[in-house]
Amino acid sequence: MARKPIINTVAQNVLEYGTGAINIDGCRVPGAIEGDPTRFAKTDGGVFVKFDNAPTVRAEGRWPANFIHDGSEEATDLLGSAARFFYCPKASKRDRDEGCEGLEEREAPKNGSGLGRECSLQRRLNETGDDAIRLHNHHPTVKPTDLMRYLCRLVTPPSGIVLDPFMGSGSTGKAAVLEGFDFIGIEREEEYCKIAELRINNPHKFW
C-alpha cells in the first residue's frame, strides 16, 4: 500500500480532510510461535539465556503486517519462515475462473516471461513447447481475492465505496463486494468488463 505523505499525524489529517484513516484492528495478522513455545525458557547457556519466560502472542494479532508475500519458493528461500508475515498465495485457477464457467476457455497471454505463475496454474504444452495455459478468465494479471479483501478492508470505511480505475478482470470488485462495500470499476477493454461482471456477480461468492 502506498499513499501521499501526510503533513501532520493521521488523526489530524482525518479531522481536517476526512481521509487517511486505516482499519488497523480489522487487518491484524494472527500471531504464531513455531516449534516448542517453552524453548526460550529451557535454554541453558545459549543465546536465549536472557529470556526468563516463554514468548507470548497477542490475542488481538499484530500490526503492522509489515510484509506480504505469495509463498513462492523464491520468497520462502529468501525470507525463511512465513509465520512472521501476512501470507497470501497467488490467485488459483478456481479463484480466477469462479463465475466465468460459461465463457470459452482461451489461452492466457503471459505477463512478461510468465514464470511467476507456473506454480499456481494448470498448464499444458502447445506445439512450440511453451506454456499454453487456457482459462475462462484469460486476463494476464489476476490478483488473489484474499489479498484484495485485506487491502479493501484496510483503507475503506464501513459502508464505503471502493473505486478501481483499472478494473481488469474485477478482482478488486469481487473482494469489495465480499467485504460488504459498494464498488465502482473502470475498464477500457470490453472483454475484461464482461469477465469482471461475471466474477463480481458470481452467485457462489457468498459460500
PDB file of C-alpha atoms in Angstrom:
ATOM      1  CA  MET A   1       0.000   0.000   0.000  1.00  0.00           C
ATOM      2  CA  ALA A   2       1.238   3.483  -0.828  1.00  0.00           C
ATOM      3  CA  ARG A   3      -0.271   6.852  -0.071  1.00  0.00           C
ATOM      4  CA  LYS A   4       0.577  10.510  -0.386  1.00  0.00           C
ATOM      5  CA  PRO A   5       2.632  11.722   2.599  1.00  0.00           C
ATOM      6  CA  ILE A   6       0.544  13.482   5.229  1.00  0.00           C
ATOM      7  CA  ILE A   7       1.541  16.838   6.718  1.00  0.00           C
ATOM      8  CA  ASN A   8       0.949  16.042  10.382  1.00  0.00           C
ATOM      9  CA  THR A   9      -0.462  12.941  12.080  1.00  0.00           C
ATOM     10  CA  VAL A  10      -3.077  10.587  10.663  1.00  0.00           C
ATOM     11  CA  ALA A  11      -5.555  11.790  13.304  1.00  0.00           C
ATOM     12  CA  GLN A  12      -5.043  15.447  12.329  1.00  0.00           C
ATOM     13  CA  ASN A  13      -5.381  14.576   8.647  1.00  0.00           C
ATOM     14  CA  VAL A  14      -8.678  12.780   9.274  1.00  0.00           C
ATOM     15  CA  LEU A  15     -10.048  15.673  11.336  1.00  0.00           C
ATOM     16  CA  GLU A  16      -9.106  18.304   8.742  1.00  0.00           C
ATOM     17  CA  TYR A  17      -9.722  16.466   5.453  1.00  0.00           C
ATOM     18  CA  GLY A  18     -11.851  13.474   6.411  1.00  0.00           C
ATOM     19  CA  THR A  19      -9.469  10.969   4.860  1.00  0.00           C
ATOM     20  CA  GLY A  20      -6.336   8.997   5.611  1.00  0.00           C
ATOM     21  CA  ALA A  21      -7.509   6.596   8.313  1.00  0.00           C
ATOM     22  CA  ILE A  22      -6.768   2.885   8.043  1.00  0.00           C
ATOM     23  CA  ASN A  23      -8.580  -0.014   9.698  1.00  0.00           C
ATOM     24  CA  ILE A  24      -5.768  -1.427  11.826  1.00  0.00           C
ATOM     25  CA  ASP A  25      -7.821  -3.669  14.112  1.00  0.00           C
ATOM     26  CA  GLY A  26      -9.691  -5.144  11.162  1.00  0.00           C
ATOM     27  CA  CYS A  27      -6.430  -6.125   9.482  1.00  0.00           C
ATOM     28  CA  ARG A  28      -4.314  -7.517  12.296  1.00  0.00           C
ATOM     29  CA  VAL A  29      -2.422 -10.691  11.440  1.00  0.00           C
ATOM     30  CA  PRO A  30      -2.785 -13.598  13.898  1.00  0.00           C
ATOM     31  CA  GLY A  31       0.431 -14.354  15.739  1.00  0.00           C
ATOM     32  CA  ALA A  32       2.101 -17.756  15.788  1.00  0.00           C
ATOM     33  CA  ILE A  33       5.009 -19.379  17.570  1.00  0.00           C
ATOM     34  CA  GLU A  34       6.772 -22.157  15.709  1.00  0.00           C
ATOM     35  CA  GLY A  35       8.123 -25.222  17.451  1.00  0.00           C
ATOM     36  CA  ASP A  36       8.283 -25.587  21.240  1.00  0.00           C
ATOM     37  CA  PRO A  37       6.758 -22.452  22.873  1.00  0.00           C
ATOM     38  CA  THR A  38       8.872 -23.018  26.028  1.00  0.00           C
ATOM     39  CA  ARG A  39      12.141 -23.314  24.163  1.00  0.00           C
ATOM     40  CA  PHE A  40      13.449 -19.973  25.351  1.00  0.00           C
ATOM     41  CA  ALA A  41      12.800 -20.840  28.999  1.00  0.00           C
ATOM     42  CA  LYS A  42      14.589 -24.191  28.638  1.00  0.00           C
ATOM     43  CA  THR A  43      17.731 -22.841  27.013  1.00  0.00           C
ATOM     44  CA  ASP A  44      20.718 -23.144  29.320  1.00  0.00           C
ATOM     45  CA  GLY A  45      23.819 -21.191  28.480  1.00  0.00           C
ATOM     46  CA  GLY A  46      22.791 -20.422  24.897  1.00  0.00           C
ATOM     47  CA  VAL A  47      21.957 -17.218  23.131  1.00  0.00           C
ATOM     48  CA  PHE A  48      18.437 -17.244  24.573  1.00  0.00           C
ATOM     49  CA  VAL A  49      19.509 -17.322  28.223  1.00  0.00           C
ATOM     50  CA  LYS A  50      18.412 -13.719  28.774  1.00  0.00           C
ATOM     51  CA  PHE A  51      14.761 -14.718  28.262  1.00  0.00           C
ATOM     52  CA  ASP A  52      13.154 -15.683  31.575  1.00  0.00           C
ATOM     53  CA  ASN A  53       9.744 -16.546  30.155  1.00  0.00           C
ATOM     54  CA  ALA A  54       8.427 -18.271  27.070  1.00  0.00           C
ATOM     55  CA  PRO A  55       7.331 -15.871  24.302  1.00  0.00           C
ATOM     56  CA  THR A  56       3.683 -14.924  24.059  1.00  0.00           C
ATOM     57  CA  VAL A  57       1.361 -13.973  21.214  1.00  0.00           C
ATOM     58  CA  ARG A  58      -1.026 -11.028  21.430  1.00  0.00           C
ATOM     59  CA  ALA A  59      -4.607 -12.301  21.317  1.00  0.00           C
ATOM     60  CA  GLU A  60      -5.721  -9.481  19.008  1.00  0.00           C
ATOM     61  CA  GLY A  61      -2.946 -10.186  16.492  1.00  0.00           C
ATOM     62  CA  ARG A  62      -0.152  -7.911  15.414  1.00  0.00           C
ATOM     63  CA  TRP A  63       0.246  -4.723  13.407  1.00  0.00           C
ATOM     64  CA  PRO A  64       1.758  -3.707  11.112  1.00  0.00           C
ATOM     65  CA  ALA A  65       1.596  -6.604   8.737  1.00  0.00           C
ATOM     66  CA  ASN A  66       4.977  -5.441   7.570  1.00  0.00           C
ATOM     67  CA  PHE A  67       5.399  -7.767   4.654  1.00  0.00           C
ATOM     68  CA  ILE A  68       3.058  -9.603   2.293  1.00  0.00           C
ATOM     69  CA  HIS A  69       4.338 -12.333   0.007  1.00  0.00           C
ATOM     70  CA  ASP A  70       2.940 -15.034  -2.260  1.00  0.00           C
ATOM     71  CA  GLY A  71       4.523 -18.123  -0.717  1.00  0.00           C
ATOM     72  CA  SER A  72       6.685 -18.868  -3.746  1.00  0.00           C
ATOM     73  CA  GLU A  73       9.885 -20.868  -3.288  1.00  0.00           C
ATOM     74  CA  GLU A  74      11.932 -17.772  -4.095  1.00  0.00           C
ATOM     75  CA  ALA A  75      10.225 -15.796  -1.316  1.00  0.00           C
ATOM     76  CA  THR A  76      10.454 -18.504   1.343  1.00  0.00           C
ATOM     77  CA  ASP A  77      14.088 -19.245   0.475  1.00  0.00           C
ATOM     78  CA  LEU A  78      14.927 -15.563   0.835  1.00  0.00           C
ATOM     79  CA  LEU A  79      12.873 -14.841   3.942  1.00  0.00           C
ATOM     80  CA  GLY A  80      12.784 -18.126   5.819  1.00  0.00           C
ATOM     81  CA  SER A  81       9.682 -18.830   7.881  1.00  0.00           C
ATOM     82  CA  ALA A  82       6.420 -17.383   6.562  1.00  0.00           C
ATOM     83  CA  ALA A  83       4.921 -17.182  10.062  1.00  0.00           C
ATOM     84  CA  ARG A  84       6.156 -13.616  10.571  1.00  0.00           C
ATOM     85  CA  PHE A  85       4.356 -12.264   7.521  1.00  0.00           C
ATOM     86  CA  PHE A  86       0.890 -11.962   6.025  1.00  0.00           C
ATOM     87  CA  TYR A  87       0.883 -14.882   3.612  1.00  0.00           C
ATOM     88  CA  CYS A  88      -1.313 -14.723   0.520  1.00  0.00           C
ATOM     89  CA  PRO A  89      -0.863 -17.256  -2.287  1.00  0.00           C
ATOM     90  CA  LYS A  90      -1.207 -16.351  -5.944  1.00  0.00           C
ATOM     91  CA  ALA A  91      -4.671 -16.494  -7.468  1.00  0.00           C
ATOM     92  CA  SER A  92      -5.690 -20.108  -8.039  1.00  0.00           C
ATOM     93  CA  LYS A  93      -7.451 -21.313 -11.163  1.00  0.00           C
ATOM     94  CA  ARG A  94     -10.666 -21.560  -9.168  1.00  0.00           C
ATOM     95  CA  ASP A  95     -10.291 -18.003  -7.887  1.00  0.00           C
ATOM     96  CA  ARG A  96      -9.621 -16.710 -11.405  1.00  0.00           C
ATOM     97  CA  ASP A  97     -12.427 -18.600 -13.144  1.00  0.00           C
ATOM     98  CA  GLU A  98     -15.165 -18.559 -10.493  1.00  0.00           C
ATOM     99  CA  GLY A  99     -18.317 -17.166 -12.081  1.00  0.00           C
ATOM    100  CA  CYS A 100     -16.868 -17.394 -15.611  1.00  0.00           C
ATOM    101  CA  GLU A 101     -17.502 -21.084 -16.232  1.00  0.00           C
ATOM    102  CA  GLY A 102     -19.851 -20.290 -19.111  1.00  0.00           C
ATOM    103  CA  LEU A 103     -17.139 -18.483 -21.080  1.00  0.00           C
ATOM    104  CA  GLU A 104     -14.981 -20.274 -23.616  1.00  0.00           C
ATOM    105  CA  GLU A 105     -11.509 -21.132 -22.375  1.00  0.00           C
ATOM    106  CA  ARG A 106      -8.788 -19.113 -24.045  1.00  0.00           C
ATOM    107  CA  GLU A 107      -5.034 -19.064 -23.852  1.00  0.00           C
ATOM    108  CA  ALA A 108      -3.982 -16.527 -21.258  1.00  0.00           C
ATOM    109  CA  PRO A 109      -1.349 -14.066 -22.503  1.00  0.00           C
ATOM    110  CA  LYS A 110       1.833 -14.021 -20.474  1.00  0.00           C
ATOM    111  CA  ASN A 111       2.797 -11.062 -18.356  1.00  0.00           C
ATOM    112  CA  GLY A 112       6.500 -10.723 -19.141  1.00  0.00           C
ATOM    113  CA  SER A 113       8.112 -14.167 -19.040  1.00  0.00           C
ATOM    114  CA  GLY A 114       5.126 -15.645 -17.212  1.00  0.00           C
ATOM    115  CA  LEU A 115       7.432 -17.618 -14.936  1.00  0.00           C
ATOM    116  CA  GLY A 116       5.789 -16.329 -11.784  1.00  0.00           C
ATOM    117  CA  ARG A 117       2.533 -18.167 -12.388  1.00  0.00           C
ATOM    118  CA  GLU A 118       3.877 -21.605 -13.316  1.00  0.00           C
ATOM    119  CA  CYS A 119       3.475 -22.962  -9.785  1.00  0.00           C
ATOM    120  CA  SER A 120      -0.156 -21.959  -9.326  1.00  0.00           C
ATOM    121  CA  LEU A 121      -1.934 -22.653 -12.620  1.00  0.00           C
ATOM    122  CA  GLN A 122      -2.667 -25.789 -14.579  1.00  0.00           C
ATOM    123  CA  ARG A 123      -0.785 -25.720 -17.843  1.00  0.00           C
ATOM    124  CA  ARG A 124      -0.258 -27.768 -20.952  1.00  0.00           C
ATOM    125  CA  LEU A 125       2.305 -27.639 -23.717  1.00  0.00           C
ATOM    126  CA  ASN A 126       1.452 -26.386 -27.156  1.00  0.00           C
ATOM    127  CA  GLU A 127       3.246 -27.346 -30.338  1.00  0.00           C
ATOM    128  CA  THR A 128       6.061 -24.857 -29.736  1.00  0.00           C
ATOM    129  CA  GLY A 129       6.907 -26.290 -26.326  1.00  0.00           C
ATOM    130  CA  ASP A 130       5.857 -23.127 -24.489  1.00  0.00           C
ATOM    131  CA  ASP A 131       3.295 -22.987 -21.707  1.00  0.00           C
ATOM    132  CA  ALA A 132      -0.217 -22.723 -23.154  1.00  0.00           C
ATOM    133  CA  ILE A 133      -2.478 -22.015 -20.188  1.00  0.00           C
ATOM    134  CA  ARG A 134      -6.163 -21.990 -21.064  1.00  0.00           C
ATOM    135  CA  LEU A 135      -8.592 -20.259 -18.730  1.00  0.00           C
ATOM    136  CA  HIS A 136     -12.127 -18.892 -18.713  1.00  0.00           C
ATOM    137  CA  ASN A 137     -10.656 -15.709 -17.238  1.00  0.00           C
ATOM    138  CA  HIS A 138      -7.765 -15.043 -19.592  1.00  0.00           C
ATOM    139  CA  HIS A 139      -6.661 -11.697 -18.122  1.00  0.00           C
ATOM    140  CA  PRO A 140      -2.840 -11.816 -17.773  1.00  0.00           C
ATOM    141  CA  THR A 141      -2.671 -10.391 -14.237  1.00  0.00           C
ATOM    142  CA  VAL A 142      -5.239 -11.542 -11.681  1.00  0.00           C
ATOM    143  CA  LYS A 143      -4.779 -10.539  -8.052  1.00  0.00           C
ATOM    144  CA  PRO A 144      -5.823 -13.059  -5.364  1.00  0.00           C
ATOM    145  CA  THR A 145      -9.171 -12.290  -3.755  1.00  0.00           C
ATOM    146  CA  ASP A 146      -7.866 -12.765  -0.199  1.00  0.00           C
ATOM    147  CA  LEU A 147      -5.197 -10.115  -0.741  1.00  0.00           C
ATOM    148  CA  MET A 148      -7.651  -7.625  -2.225  1.00  0.00           C
ATOM    149  CA  ARG A 149     -10.162  -8.239   0.582  1.00  0.00           C
ATOM    150  CA  TYR A 150      -7.406  -7.419   3.062  1.00  0.00           C
ATOM    151  CA  LEU A 151      -6.484  -4.203   1.244  1.00  0.00           C
ATOM    152  CA  CYS A 152     -10.109  -3.104   0.744  1.00  0.00           C
ATOM    153  CA  ARG A 153     -10.783  -3.664   4.433  1.00  0.00           C
ATOM    154  CA  LEU A 154      -7.632  -1.762   5.359  1.00  0.00           C
ATOM    155  CA  VAL A 155      -8.481   1.514   3.613  1.00  0.00           C
ATOM    156  CA  THR A 156     -12.280   1.596   3.186  1.00  0.00           C
ATOM    157  CA  PRO A 157     -14.613   2.952   5.896  1.00  0.00           C
ATOM    158  CA  PRO A 158     -17.766   0.993   6.850  1.00  0.00           C
ATOM    159  CA  SER A 159     -20.372   1.145   4.061  1.00  0.00           C
ATOM    160  CA  GLY A 160     -17.767   2.890   1.907  1.00  0.00           C
ATOM    161  CA  ILE A 161     -17.187   2.784  -1.840  1.00  0.00           C
ATOM    162  CA  VAL A 162     -14.161   1.177  -3.480  1.00  0.00           C
ATOM    163  CA  LEU A 163     -13.073   2.757  -6.792  1.00  0.00           C
ATOM    164  CA  ASP A 164     -10.782   0.881  -9.188  1.00  0.00           C
ATOM    165  CA  PRO A 165      -9.878   2.956 -12.277  1.00  0.00           C
ATOM    166  CA  PHE A 166      -8.080  -0.024 -13.864  1.00  0.00           C
ATOM    167  CA  MET A 167     -10.511  -2.839 -13.085  1.00  0.00           C
ATOM    168  CA  GLY A 168      -9.099  -5.597 -15.279  1.00  0.00           C
ATOM    169  CA  SER A 169     -10.970  -8.835 -14.570  1.00  0.00           C
ATOM    170  CA  GLY A 170     -12.584  -7.482 -11.403  1.00  0.00           C
ATOM    171  CA  SER A 171     -10.512  -8.904  -8.542  1.00  0.00           C
ATOM    172  CA  THR A 172     -10.868  -5.704  -6.518  1.00  0.00           C
ATOM    173  CA  GLY A 173     -14.609  -5.555  -7.183  1.00  0.00           C
ATOM    174  CA  LYS A 174     -15.098  -9.164  -6.161  1.00  0.00           C
ATOM    175  CA  ALA A 175     -13.190  -8.503  -2.941  1.00  0.00           C
ATOM    176  CA  ALA A 176     -15.060  -5.270  -2.208  1.00  0.00           C
ATOM    177  CA  VAL A 177     -18.473  -6.920  -2.547  1.00  0.00           C
ATOM    178  CA  LEU A 178     -17.408  -9.821  -0.327  1.00  0.00           C
ATOM    179  CA  GLU A 179     -16.382  -7.278   2.314  1.00  0.00           C
ATOM    180  CA  GLY A 180     -19.759  -5.515   2.094  1.00  0.00           C
ATOM    181  CA  PHE A 181     -18.579  -2.400   0.224  1.00  0.00           C
ATOM    182  CA  ASP A 182     -20.061  -0.769  -2.863  1.00  0.00           C
ATOM    183  CA  PHE A 183     -17.819  -0.839  -5.913  1.00  0.00           C
ATOM    184  CA  ILE A 184     -17.177   1.307  -8.979  1.00  0.00           C
ATOM    185  CA  GLY A 185     -14.890  -0.125 -11.644  1.00  0.00           C
ATOM    186  CA  ILE A 186     -13.486   1.416 -14.822  1.00  0.00           C
ATOM    187  CA  GLU A 187     -12.000  -0.717 -17.603  1.00  0.00           C
ATOM    188  CA  ARG A 188     -11.083   0.114 -21.198  1.00  0.00           C
ATOM    189  CA  GLU A 189     -11.311  -3.416 -22.633  1.00  0.00           C
ATOM    190  CA  GLU A 190     -14.882  -4.634 -23.156  1.00  0.00           C
ATOM    191  CA  GLU A 191     -13.947  -8.326 -22.923  1.00  0.00           C
ATOM    192  CA  TYR A 192     -12.468  -7.806 -19.465  1.00  0.00           C
ATOM    193  CA  CYS A 193     -15.549  -5.847 -18.362  1.00  0.00           C
ATOM    194  CA  LYS A 194     -17.654  -8.920 -19.117  1.00  0.00           C
ATOM    195  CA  ILE A 195     -15.328 -11.153 -17.106  1.00  0.00           C
ATOM    196  CA  ALA A 196     -15.343  -8.683 -14.213  1.00  0.00           C
ATOM    197  CA  GLU A 197     -19.141  -8.509 -14.202  1.00  0.00           C
ATOM    198  CA  LEU A 198     -19.406 -12.295 -14.026  1.00  0.00           C
ATOM    199  CA  ARG A 199     -16.845 -12.594 -11.237  1.00  0.00           C
ATOM    200  CA  ILE A 200     -18.364  -9.813  -9.133  1.00  0.00           C
ATOM    201  CA  ASN A 201     -21.924 -11.101  -9.577  1.00  0.00           C
ATOM    202  CA  ASN A 202     -20.953 -14.748  -9.116  1.00  0.00           C
ATOM    203  CA  PRO A 203     -23.878 -16.390  -7.247  1.00  0.00           C
ATOM    204  CA  HIS A 204     -21.487 -18.665  -5.342  1.00  0.00           C
ATOM    205  CA  LYS A 205     -19.323 -15.879  -3.949  1.00  0.00           C
ATOM    206  CA  PHE A 206     -21.008 -15.935  -0.544  1.00  0.00           C
ATOM    207  CA  TRP A 207     -20.395 -19.632   0.101  1.00  0.00           C
TER     208      TRP A 207
END
